[in-house]
PDB file of C-alpha atoms in Angstrom:
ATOM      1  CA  UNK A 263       4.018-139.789 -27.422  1.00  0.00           C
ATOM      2  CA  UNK A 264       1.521-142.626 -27.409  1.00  0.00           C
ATOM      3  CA  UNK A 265       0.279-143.618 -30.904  1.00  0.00           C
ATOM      4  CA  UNK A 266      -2.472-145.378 -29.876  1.00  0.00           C
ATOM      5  CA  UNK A 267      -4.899-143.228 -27.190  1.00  0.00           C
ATOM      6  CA  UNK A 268      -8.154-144.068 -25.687  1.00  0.00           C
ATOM      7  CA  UNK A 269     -10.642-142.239 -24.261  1.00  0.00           C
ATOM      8  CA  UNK A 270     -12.606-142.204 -21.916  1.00  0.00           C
ATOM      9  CA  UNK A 271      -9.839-144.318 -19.076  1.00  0.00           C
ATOM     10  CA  UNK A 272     -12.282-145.173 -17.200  1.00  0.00           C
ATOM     11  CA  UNK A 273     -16.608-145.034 -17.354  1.00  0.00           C
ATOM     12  CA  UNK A 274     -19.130-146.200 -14.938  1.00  0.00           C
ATOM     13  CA  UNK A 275     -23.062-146.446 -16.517  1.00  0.00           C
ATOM     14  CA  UNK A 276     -25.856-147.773 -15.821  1.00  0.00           C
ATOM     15  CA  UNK A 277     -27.424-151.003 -17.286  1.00  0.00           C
ATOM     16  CA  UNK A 278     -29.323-150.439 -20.340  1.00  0.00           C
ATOM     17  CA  UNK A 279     -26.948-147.090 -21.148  1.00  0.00           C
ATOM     18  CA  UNK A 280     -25.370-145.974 -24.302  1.00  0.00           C
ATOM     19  CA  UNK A 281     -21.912-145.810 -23.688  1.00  0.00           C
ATOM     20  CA  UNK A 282     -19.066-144.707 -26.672  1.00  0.00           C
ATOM     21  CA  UNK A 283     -15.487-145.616 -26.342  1.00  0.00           C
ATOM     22  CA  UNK A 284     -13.195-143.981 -28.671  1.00  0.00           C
ATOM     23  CA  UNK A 285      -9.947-144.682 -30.270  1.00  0.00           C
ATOM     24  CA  UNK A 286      -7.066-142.543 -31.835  1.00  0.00           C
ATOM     25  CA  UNK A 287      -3.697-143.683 -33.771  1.00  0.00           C
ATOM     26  CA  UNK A 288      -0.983-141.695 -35.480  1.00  0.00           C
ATOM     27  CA  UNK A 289       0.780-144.472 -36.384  1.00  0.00           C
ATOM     28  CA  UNK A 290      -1.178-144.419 -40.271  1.00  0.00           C
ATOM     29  CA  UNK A 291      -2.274-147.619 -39.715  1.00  0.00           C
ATOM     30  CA  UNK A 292      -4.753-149.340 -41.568  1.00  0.00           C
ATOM     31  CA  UNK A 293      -5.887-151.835 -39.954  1.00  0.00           C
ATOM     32  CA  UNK A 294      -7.215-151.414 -36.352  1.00  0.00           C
ATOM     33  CA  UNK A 295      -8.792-153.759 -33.370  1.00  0.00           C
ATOM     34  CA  UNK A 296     -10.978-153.641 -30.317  1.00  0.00           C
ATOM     35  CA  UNK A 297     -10.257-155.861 -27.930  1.00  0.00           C
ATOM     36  CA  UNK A 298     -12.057-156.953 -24.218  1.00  0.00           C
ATOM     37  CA  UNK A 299      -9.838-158.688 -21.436  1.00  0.00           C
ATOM     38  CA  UNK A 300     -11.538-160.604 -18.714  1.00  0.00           C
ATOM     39  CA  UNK A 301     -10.078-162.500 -16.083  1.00  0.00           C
ATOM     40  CA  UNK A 302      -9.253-166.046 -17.157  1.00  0.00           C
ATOM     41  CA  UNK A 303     -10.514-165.137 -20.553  1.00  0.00           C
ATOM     42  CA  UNK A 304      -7.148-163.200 -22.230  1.00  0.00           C
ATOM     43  CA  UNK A 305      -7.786-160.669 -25.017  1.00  0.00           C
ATOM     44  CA  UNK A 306     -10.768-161.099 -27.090  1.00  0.00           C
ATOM     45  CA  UNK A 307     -11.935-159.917 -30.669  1.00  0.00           C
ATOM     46  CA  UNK A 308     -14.657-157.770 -30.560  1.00  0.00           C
ATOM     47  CA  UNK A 309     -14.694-155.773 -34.334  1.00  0.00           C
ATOM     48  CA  UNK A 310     -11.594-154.804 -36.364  1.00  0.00           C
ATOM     49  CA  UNK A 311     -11.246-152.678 -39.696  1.00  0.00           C
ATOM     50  CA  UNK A 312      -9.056-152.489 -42.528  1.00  0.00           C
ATOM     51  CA  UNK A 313      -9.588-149.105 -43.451  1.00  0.00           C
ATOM     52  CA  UNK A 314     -12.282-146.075 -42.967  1.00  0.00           C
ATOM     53  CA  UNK A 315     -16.103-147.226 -43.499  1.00  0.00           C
ATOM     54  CA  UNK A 316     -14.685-151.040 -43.284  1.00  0.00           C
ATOM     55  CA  UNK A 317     -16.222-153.173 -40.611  1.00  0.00           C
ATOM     56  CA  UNK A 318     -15.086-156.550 -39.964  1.00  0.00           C
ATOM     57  CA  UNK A 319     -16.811-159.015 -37.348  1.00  0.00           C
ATOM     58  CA  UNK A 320     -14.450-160.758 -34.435  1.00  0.00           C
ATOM     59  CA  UNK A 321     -14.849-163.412 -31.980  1.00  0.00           C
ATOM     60  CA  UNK A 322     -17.158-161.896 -29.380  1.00  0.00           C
ATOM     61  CA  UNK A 323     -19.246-159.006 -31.506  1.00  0.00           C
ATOM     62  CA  UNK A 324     -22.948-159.308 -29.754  1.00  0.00           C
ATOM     63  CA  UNK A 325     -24.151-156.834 -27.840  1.00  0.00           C
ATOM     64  CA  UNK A 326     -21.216-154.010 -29.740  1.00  0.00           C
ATOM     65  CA  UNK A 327     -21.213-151.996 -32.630  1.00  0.00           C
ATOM     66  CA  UNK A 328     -18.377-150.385 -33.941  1.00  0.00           C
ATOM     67  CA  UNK A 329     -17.891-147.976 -36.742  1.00  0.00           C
ATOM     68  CA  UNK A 330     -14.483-146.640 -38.170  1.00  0.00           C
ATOM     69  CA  UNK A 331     -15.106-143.260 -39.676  1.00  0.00           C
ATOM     70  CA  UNK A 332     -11.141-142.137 -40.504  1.00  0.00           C
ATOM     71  CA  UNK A 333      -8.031-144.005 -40.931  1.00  0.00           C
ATOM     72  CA  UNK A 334      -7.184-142.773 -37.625  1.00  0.00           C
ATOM     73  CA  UNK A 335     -10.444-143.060 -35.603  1.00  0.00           C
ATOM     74  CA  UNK A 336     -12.111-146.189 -34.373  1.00  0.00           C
ATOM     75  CA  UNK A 337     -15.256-146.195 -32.188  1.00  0.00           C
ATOM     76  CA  UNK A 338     -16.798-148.860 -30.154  1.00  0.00           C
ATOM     77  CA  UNK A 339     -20.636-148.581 -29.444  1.00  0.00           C
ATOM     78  CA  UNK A 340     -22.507-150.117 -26.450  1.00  0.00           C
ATOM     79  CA  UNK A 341     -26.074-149.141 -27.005  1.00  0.00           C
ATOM     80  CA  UNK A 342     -27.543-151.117 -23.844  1.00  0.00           C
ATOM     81  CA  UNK A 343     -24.763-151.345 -21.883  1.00  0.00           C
ATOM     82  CA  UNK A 344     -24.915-154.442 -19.616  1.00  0.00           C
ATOM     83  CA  UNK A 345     -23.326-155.834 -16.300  1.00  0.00           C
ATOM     84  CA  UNK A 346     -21.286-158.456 -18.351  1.00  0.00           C
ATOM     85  CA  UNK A 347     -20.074-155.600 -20.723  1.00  0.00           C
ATOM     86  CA  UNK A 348     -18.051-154.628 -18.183  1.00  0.00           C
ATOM     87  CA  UNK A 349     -14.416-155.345 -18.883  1.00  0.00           C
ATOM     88  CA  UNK A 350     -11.207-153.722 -20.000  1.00  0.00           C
ATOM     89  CA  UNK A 351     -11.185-152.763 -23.473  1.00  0.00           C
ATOM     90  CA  UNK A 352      -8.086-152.333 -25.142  1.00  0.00           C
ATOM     91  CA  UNK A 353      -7.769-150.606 -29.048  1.00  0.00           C
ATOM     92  CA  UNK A 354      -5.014-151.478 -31.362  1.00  0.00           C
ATOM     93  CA  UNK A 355      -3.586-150.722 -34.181  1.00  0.00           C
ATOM     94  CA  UNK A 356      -1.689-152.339 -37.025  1.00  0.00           C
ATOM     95  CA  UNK A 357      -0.183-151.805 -40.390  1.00  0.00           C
ATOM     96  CA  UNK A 358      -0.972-154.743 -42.108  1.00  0.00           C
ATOM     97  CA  UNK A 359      -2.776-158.257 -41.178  1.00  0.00           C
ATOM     98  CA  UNK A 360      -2.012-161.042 -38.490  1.00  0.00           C
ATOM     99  CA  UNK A 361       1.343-161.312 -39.203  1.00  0.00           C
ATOM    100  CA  UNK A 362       1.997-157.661 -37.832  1.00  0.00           C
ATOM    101  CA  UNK A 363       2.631-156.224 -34.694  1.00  0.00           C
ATOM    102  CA  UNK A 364       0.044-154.732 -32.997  1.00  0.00           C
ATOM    103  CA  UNK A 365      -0.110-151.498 -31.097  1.00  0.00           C
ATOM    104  CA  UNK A 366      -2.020-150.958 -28.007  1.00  0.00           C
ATOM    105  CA  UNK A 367      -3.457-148.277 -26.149  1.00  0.00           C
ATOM    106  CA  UNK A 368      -3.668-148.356 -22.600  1.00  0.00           C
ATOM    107  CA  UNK A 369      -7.181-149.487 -22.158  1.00  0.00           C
ATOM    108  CA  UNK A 370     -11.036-148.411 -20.881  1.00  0.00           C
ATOM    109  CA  UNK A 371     -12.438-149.784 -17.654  1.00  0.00           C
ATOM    110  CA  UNK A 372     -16.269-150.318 -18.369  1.00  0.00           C
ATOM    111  CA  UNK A 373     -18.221-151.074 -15.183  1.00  0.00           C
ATOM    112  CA  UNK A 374     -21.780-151.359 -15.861  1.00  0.00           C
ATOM    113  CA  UNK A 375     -24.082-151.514 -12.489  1.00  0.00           C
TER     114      UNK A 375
ATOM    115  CA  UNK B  46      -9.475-168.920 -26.436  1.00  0.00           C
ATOM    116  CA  UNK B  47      -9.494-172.836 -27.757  1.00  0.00           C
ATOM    117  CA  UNK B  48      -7.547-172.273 -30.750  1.00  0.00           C
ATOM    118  CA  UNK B  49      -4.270-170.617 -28.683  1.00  0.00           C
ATOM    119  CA  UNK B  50      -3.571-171.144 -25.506  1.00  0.00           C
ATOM    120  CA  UNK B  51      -0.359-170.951 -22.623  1.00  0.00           C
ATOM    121  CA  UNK B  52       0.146-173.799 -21.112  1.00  0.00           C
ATOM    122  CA  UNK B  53       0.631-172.967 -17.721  1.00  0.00           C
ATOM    123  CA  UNK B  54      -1.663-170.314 -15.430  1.00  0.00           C
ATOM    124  CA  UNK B  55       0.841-169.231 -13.254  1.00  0.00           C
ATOM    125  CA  UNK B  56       4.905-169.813 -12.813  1.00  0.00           C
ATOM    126  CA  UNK B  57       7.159-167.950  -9.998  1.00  0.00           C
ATOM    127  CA  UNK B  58      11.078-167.634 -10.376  1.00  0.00           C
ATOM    128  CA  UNK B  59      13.855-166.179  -8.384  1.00  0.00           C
ATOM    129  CA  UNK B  60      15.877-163.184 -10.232  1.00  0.00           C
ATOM    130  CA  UNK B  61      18.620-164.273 -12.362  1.00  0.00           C
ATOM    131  CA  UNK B  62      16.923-167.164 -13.357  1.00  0.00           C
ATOM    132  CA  UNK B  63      15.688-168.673 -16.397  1.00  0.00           C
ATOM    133  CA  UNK B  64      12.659-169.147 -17.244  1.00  0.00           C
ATOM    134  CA  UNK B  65      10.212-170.336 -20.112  1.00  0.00           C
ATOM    135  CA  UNK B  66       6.427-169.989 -20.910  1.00  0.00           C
ATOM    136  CA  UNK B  67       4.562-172.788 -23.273  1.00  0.00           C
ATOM    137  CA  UNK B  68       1.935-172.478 -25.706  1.00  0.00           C
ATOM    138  CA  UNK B  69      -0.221-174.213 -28.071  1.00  0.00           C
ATOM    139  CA  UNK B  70      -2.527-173.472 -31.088  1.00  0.00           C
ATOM    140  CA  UNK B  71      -5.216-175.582 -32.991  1.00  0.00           C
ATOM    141  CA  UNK B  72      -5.176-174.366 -36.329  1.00  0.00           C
ATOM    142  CA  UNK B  73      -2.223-173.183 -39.189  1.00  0.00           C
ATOM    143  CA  UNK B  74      -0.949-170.205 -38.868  1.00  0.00           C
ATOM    144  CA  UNK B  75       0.932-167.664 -40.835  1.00  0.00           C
ATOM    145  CA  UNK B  76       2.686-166.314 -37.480  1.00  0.00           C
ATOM    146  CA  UNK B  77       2.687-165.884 -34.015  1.00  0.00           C
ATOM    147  CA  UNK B  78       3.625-163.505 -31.668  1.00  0.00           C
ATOM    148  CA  UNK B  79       4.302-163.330 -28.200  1.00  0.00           C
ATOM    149  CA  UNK B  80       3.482-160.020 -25.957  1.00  0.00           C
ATOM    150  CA  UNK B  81       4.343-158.908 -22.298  1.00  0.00           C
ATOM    151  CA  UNK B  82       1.299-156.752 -20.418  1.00  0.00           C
ATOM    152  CA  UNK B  83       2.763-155.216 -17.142  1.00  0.00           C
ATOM    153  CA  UNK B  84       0.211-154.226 -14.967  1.00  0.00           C
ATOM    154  CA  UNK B  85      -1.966-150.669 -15.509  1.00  0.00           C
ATOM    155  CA  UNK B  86      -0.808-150.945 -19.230  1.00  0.00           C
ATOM    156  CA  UNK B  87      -1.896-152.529 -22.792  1.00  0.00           C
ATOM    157  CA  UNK B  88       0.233-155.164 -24.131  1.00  0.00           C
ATOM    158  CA  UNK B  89       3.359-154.696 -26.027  1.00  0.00           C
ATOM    159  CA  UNK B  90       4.800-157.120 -28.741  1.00  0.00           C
ATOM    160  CA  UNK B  91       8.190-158.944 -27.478  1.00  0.00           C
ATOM    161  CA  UNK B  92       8.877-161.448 -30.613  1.00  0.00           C
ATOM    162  CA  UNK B  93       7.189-162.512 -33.925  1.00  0.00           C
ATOM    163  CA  UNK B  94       8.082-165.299 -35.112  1.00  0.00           C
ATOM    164  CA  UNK B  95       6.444-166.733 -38.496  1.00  0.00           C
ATOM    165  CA  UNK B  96       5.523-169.625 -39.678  1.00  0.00           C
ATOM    166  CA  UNK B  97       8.774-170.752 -41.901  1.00  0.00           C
ATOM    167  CA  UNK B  98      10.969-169.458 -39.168  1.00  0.00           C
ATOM    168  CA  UNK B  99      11.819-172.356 -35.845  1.00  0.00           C
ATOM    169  CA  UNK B 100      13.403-169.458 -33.480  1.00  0.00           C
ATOM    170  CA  UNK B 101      14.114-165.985 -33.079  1.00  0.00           C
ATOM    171  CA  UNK B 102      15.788-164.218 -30.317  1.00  0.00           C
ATOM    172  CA  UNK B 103      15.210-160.753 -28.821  1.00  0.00           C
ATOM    173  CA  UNK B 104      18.181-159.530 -26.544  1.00  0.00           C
ATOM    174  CA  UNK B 105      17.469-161.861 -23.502  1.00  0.00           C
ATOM    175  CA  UNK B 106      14.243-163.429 -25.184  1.00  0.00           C
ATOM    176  CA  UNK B 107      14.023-166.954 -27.625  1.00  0.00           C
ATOM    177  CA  UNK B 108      11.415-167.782 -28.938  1.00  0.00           C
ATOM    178  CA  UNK B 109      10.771-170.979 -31.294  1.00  0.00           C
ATOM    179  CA  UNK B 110       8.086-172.155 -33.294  1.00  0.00           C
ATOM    180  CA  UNK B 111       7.668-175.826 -33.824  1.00  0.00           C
ATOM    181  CA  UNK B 112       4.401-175.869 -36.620  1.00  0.00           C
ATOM    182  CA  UNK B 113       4.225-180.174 -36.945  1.00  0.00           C
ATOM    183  CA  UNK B 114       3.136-180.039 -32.845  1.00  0.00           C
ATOM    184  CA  UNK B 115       1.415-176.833 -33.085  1.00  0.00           C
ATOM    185  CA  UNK B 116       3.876-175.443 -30.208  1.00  0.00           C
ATOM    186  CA  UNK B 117       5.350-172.340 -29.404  1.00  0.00           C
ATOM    187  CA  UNK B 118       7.909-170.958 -26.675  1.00  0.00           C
ATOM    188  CA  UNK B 119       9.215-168.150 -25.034  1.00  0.00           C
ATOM    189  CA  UNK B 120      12.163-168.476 -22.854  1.00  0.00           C
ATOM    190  CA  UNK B 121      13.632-165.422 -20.961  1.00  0.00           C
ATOM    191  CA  UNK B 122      17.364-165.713 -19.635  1.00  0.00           C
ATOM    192  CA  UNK B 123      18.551-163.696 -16.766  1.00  0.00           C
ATOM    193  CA  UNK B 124      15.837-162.632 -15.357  1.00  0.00           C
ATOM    194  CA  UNK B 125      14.685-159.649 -13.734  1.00  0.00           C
ATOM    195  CA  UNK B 126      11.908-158.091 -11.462  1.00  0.00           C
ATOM    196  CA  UNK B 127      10.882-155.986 -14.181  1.00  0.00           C
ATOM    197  CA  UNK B 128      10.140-159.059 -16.718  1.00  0.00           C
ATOM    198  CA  UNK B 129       7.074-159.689 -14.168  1.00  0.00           C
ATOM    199  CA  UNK B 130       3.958-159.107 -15.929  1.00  0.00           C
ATOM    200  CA  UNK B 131       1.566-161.495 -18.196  1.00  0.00           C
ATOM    201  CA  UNK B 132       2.870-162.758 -21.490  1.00  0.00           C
ATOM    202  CA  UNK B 133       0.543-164.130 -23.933  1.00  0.00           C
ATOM    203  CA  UNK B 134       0.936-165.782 -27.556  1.00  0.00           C
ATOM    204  CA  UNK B 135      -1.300-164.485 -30.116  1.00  0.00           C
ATOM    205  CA  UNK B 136      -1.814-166.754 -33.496  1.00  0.00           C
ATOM    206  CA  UNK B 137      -2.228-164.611 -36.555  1.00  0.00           C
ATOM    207  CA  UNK B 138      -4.227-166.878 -39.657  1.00  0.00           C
ATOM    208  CA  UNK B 139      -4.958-165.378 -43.159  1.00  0.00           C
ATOM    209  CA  UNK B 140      -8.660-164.413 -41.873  1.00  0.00           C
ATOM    210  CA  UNK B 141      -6.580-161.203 -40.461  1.00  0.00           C
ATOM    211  CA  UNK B 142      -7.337-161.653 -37.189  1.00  0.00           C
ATOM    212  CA  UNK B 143      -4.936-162.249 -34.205  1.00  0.00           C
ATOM    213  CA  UNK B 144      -6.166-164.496 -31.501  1.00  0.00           C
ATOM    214  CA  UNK B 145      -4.796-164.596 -28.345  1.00  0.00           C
ATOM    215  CA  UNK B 146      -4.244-166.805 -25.557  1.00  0.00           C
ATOM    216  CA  UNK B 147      -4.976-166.906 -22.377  1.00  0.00           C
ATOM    217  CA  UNK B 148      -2.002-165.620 -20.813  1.00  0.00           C
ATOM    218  CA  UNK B 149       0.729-166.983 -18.138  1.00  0.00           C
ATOM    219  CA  UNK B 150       1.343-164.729 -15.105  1.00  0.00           C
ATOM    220  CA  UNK B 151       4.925-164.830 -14.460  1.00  0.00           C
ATOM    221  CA  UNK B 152       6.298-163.575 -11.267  1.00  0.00           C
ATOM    222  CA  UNK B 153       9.898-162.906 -10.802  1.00  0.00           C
ATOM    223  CA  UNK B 154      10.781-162.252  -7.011  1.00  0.00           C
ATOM    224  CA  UNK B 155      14.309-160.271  -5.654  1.00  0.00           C
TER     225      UNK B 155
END
């Protein structure tokens, strides 16, 4: 069973949309991650959390918000949605800091026209 | 990302060879990691290695950790069609974030 599940696979919108991807782990993980992969580009922080209600700023957070609301729920927010927003987005989830594995889900195609 | 990064874009081997992917990081680290992504699915961790450790090995995977040059590898013996996929490095710091690099596509053909 995957620990780490995504939702929605795969979302078209238009520019200037609201768009809500969502995140799920059953691993009781505390700490968890949402990443964006672009060609050339790798993985890329966007927000991660350390717990429910925590928020922690990544690498690349303009244009996202993202709220945690369980220890097994993480949601990333894309209020106007634009073209370069679209990417893969990849969750993750971990039990402690940098020094410990992450988990991935399988990812969320965002295409933003 | 500048502060880890693969060293090479691309590399293409022949089954049953060996093979080994570079990287590099600009800052200190308390570990890094190195993950495989096969294609259609999210990465998946192959080694961690910290920062007081110089190698560890994984079945048909080594990977060492040299912290004066700021250097990692990941060498994979024996290779097989199904090690093709992208393998990245990720540096973890004590800000609790993992970076990662940009990733070496490695191709291994029949």
């Amino acid at each position: 069973e995957a620990a780490v599940t995504q939702s929605p696979r795969n979302k078209v919108t238009v520019t200037g949309g609201n768009v809500t991807l969502s995140c799920r782990q059953t691993n009781s993980h505390n700490y968890m991650y949402w990443y964006r992969q672009d060609t050339g580009h790798g993985l890329r922080l966007i927000h991660y959390s350390y717990g429910a209600g925590n928020l922690q700023i990544g690498d690349v957070p303009d244009g996202y918000k993202a709220t945690r609301t369980t220890q097994e729920d993480f949601f990333l927010l894309l209020e106007l949605a634009s073209p370069s927003q679209t990417s893969l987005y990849f969750c993750a989830s971990s039990e402690g800091q940098s020094g410990n594995t992450l988990y991935f889900g399988e990812g969320s195609r965002l295409i933003v026209v | 990302s500048q502060l880890a990064e693969e060293n090479l874009w691309a590399l293409s081997v022949h089954e049953g060879e060996s093979v080994t992917v570079n990287c590099s990081y600009k800052t200190s680290i308390t570990a890094l990691q190195w993950y495989r992504q096969k294609s259609g699915e999210g990465p998946a961790q192959l080694i961690l290695i910290r920062s007081n450790e110089r190698e560890k090995r994984n079945g048909r995977l080594r990977a060492t950790l040299d912290t004066s040059s700021q250097s990692s590898s990941l060498s994979i013996t024996a290779t097989r069609c199904e090690d093709t996929a992208v393998y990245f490095c990720a540096m973890g710091t004590n800000t609790g974030k993992l970076t990662f690099g940009d990733g070496t596509v490695l191709t291994v053909k029949p």
